[in-house]
Amino acid sequence: MTEKIYIFDTTLRDGEQSPGASMNLDEKLQIAEVLDSMKVDIIEAGFPIASNGDFEAVSEVSKHVKHSTIAGLARASFRDIDRAWEAVQYAKSPRIHTFIATSPLHMKYKLKKTEEEVLEAIKKTVSHARNLCDNIEWSCEDGGRSELEFLYQCIELAINSGASTINIPDTVGYTLPEEFGKIFKNVKNNVPNIDKAILSTHTHNDLGLATANNVAAIKQGARQVECTINGMGERAGNSSLEEIVMTLKVKKDLMPFHTDIKTESIMKASRLVSSITGFPVQPNKAIVGANAFAHEAGIHQDGMLKHAGTYEIMTPESIGLNKSSLVLGKHSGKHAFSEKLKELGYEVGDNALMELFGRFKDLADKKKEIFEEDLIALAEDRTSTYDEHIKFVSLEVNAGSVEKAEAKLKIEINDNLENIKINGNGPVDATFNAIKKLTNTEFKLKLYQVNAITAGTDAQGEVTVRLEDKDLSSQAKGSDPDIIVASAKAYINALNRLIFKKTKSIKENTASLKIEGV
C-alpha cells in the first residue's frame, strides 16, 4: 500500500502568467478537459478577480469539468474571495484558494503590514471563505523565505479558521531541497493542528530545483503537489506535472507514494499546451522533450538494441509516446489519416478534419516522407480558436545576394483581401514589413526562433514568434515546408493573439492587483 499524492495543476492560472502565453476561453476548456480526463485531482482554473475574462473562464471550466476539483485563486480580500466563490460555485467540487505573504520582505515592502495585521487578515479572510465553501486552501506566499516561528502561527490560525489544505510555496525558487524539506518537517513537528489539513507544495524553477524541492517536500509530509504542464509559469516556470508524476512512478521503491494520473495522456497534454500557448518544448526537456527517448551515441544504441532498460528508465508508451516512423503517404485515405490523428491525441470535428486532410495531401505532394512529427505540426497549426482578424492567403518572395529581398503578400483583414509588395533586408524582414504595413501595426518582435520538425532538406519548418506592445505580449507558432511561409503564419498567429489581448484589456474593467485591506 502506498500513500496518494494529490496533483494540483495550475497551468490555467500560473502557467498562463508566463510572459507571452495567452489562452482564450475555448482553449482553456480544451486544456481543462484533457486535465480532467487524465485524472488531475485539482485544477486551478484562474484568478477570478483579475479580469472579467478570467472570471468567465473559471466559471465555464467549473461548469464543464466532470471529475476534478476546481479552484479559484483569491488574495486576502473579501472582494477577491467573493468573486472566486461566484466563479467556482458551479463546480461539482469547488475550492477557494486564498493567500497572503508571510516573509519579512513581502510584508514590509509589498503589503506594508505588521505580523499582527497579517494574522488578523488570515483569520478574517479564511473564516469568510469557509463560510462560503467547504473546501478552503490557504497559502503563505514566499513561504520559503518566511521565519519559521511566524509561519507556525499563521498555519495554525489558518487551519483553525477553516483551511483544510495548507500550501507552502517557494514563490521565488530560492530554497535548496534540504532547506525546503526541512520547512515541511518543522511544520509537521511544530503546528499542533497540522493533522487536520493536507500539506501542499508549490515550487518555482528559478534555480532549476523546482522538482527536486517538491520531492524533498513529499518526503517530509507534503501530500499535494502544485505543478503545470511542461513546467510553464512565471519567470523560469513551475515544477512540471510530468516530472513529478513520473518520478513517483519510476522511484516507487524509494518513495512509497502514488498518483491517480493517467500517465499515457502526458504527451497529449504537453502537445496541447504547447500548441495553444505557442511555447515550444525544448528538445532536452525531461519526459516530454523530443530527445527524451532519443539515443545517438553508439554505446547507447548498442545497449538499447540488447535491452531497452540499459538506457531507458521508463518506456515511451508509458507517457503516450509512439515510436516515430513513416506513417502515411499521399495515397493514404481520410479514414487512416483520422485514425492516426486520434492515435497522436488529436480529435477534431468533421469540418476541421476535411481542412486538415486537404493540407496533409498538399504536404504529401511536397515531401517524400511524412512522419508523425509532420502530422503533429499540421494538427497544432490548425485554425486558431481566436477571432482571426488577419488570415494568411499567399506569399511570394524574391531573395538572394544581388538584389534586396522583396515580398509579395496577400492577407485577409476582417474578410477584406489586401495585398502589398515591399522590400526588406532579407526574406523574413521583407515578409514582416509587409504584414506590419498592411495591418498598420508596429509591435516589437522579441523572439524569432526556427526549428526543423524532421530531418532532411524537405522538412517542415516550425517558427516561433513573440510580439510585445507595452505590458502585453503574445507568442505563437507556424509551420510549413517553406520556412518563410512558416514565419508569416507564426507572425500572423501572434498578431491575432495580441490583438485579442489588447481588445480584451480595453473592454474589460480589469481589477487592480494591489492588495486591498479586508
XYZ file of N, CA, C and O in Angstrom, residues 280 443 498:
12
model
N 7.164 26.354 -27.495
C 7.695 25.037 -27.863
C 8.370 24.363 -26.668
O 8.879 25.035 -25.773
N 4.301 46.500 -33.562
C 4.644 45.797 -32.333
C 6.093 45.330 -32.375
O 6.639 45.059 -33.445
N -2.262 38.901 -29.953
C -2.002 40.178 -29.291
C -3.183 41.134 -29.462
O -3.540 41.858 -28.534
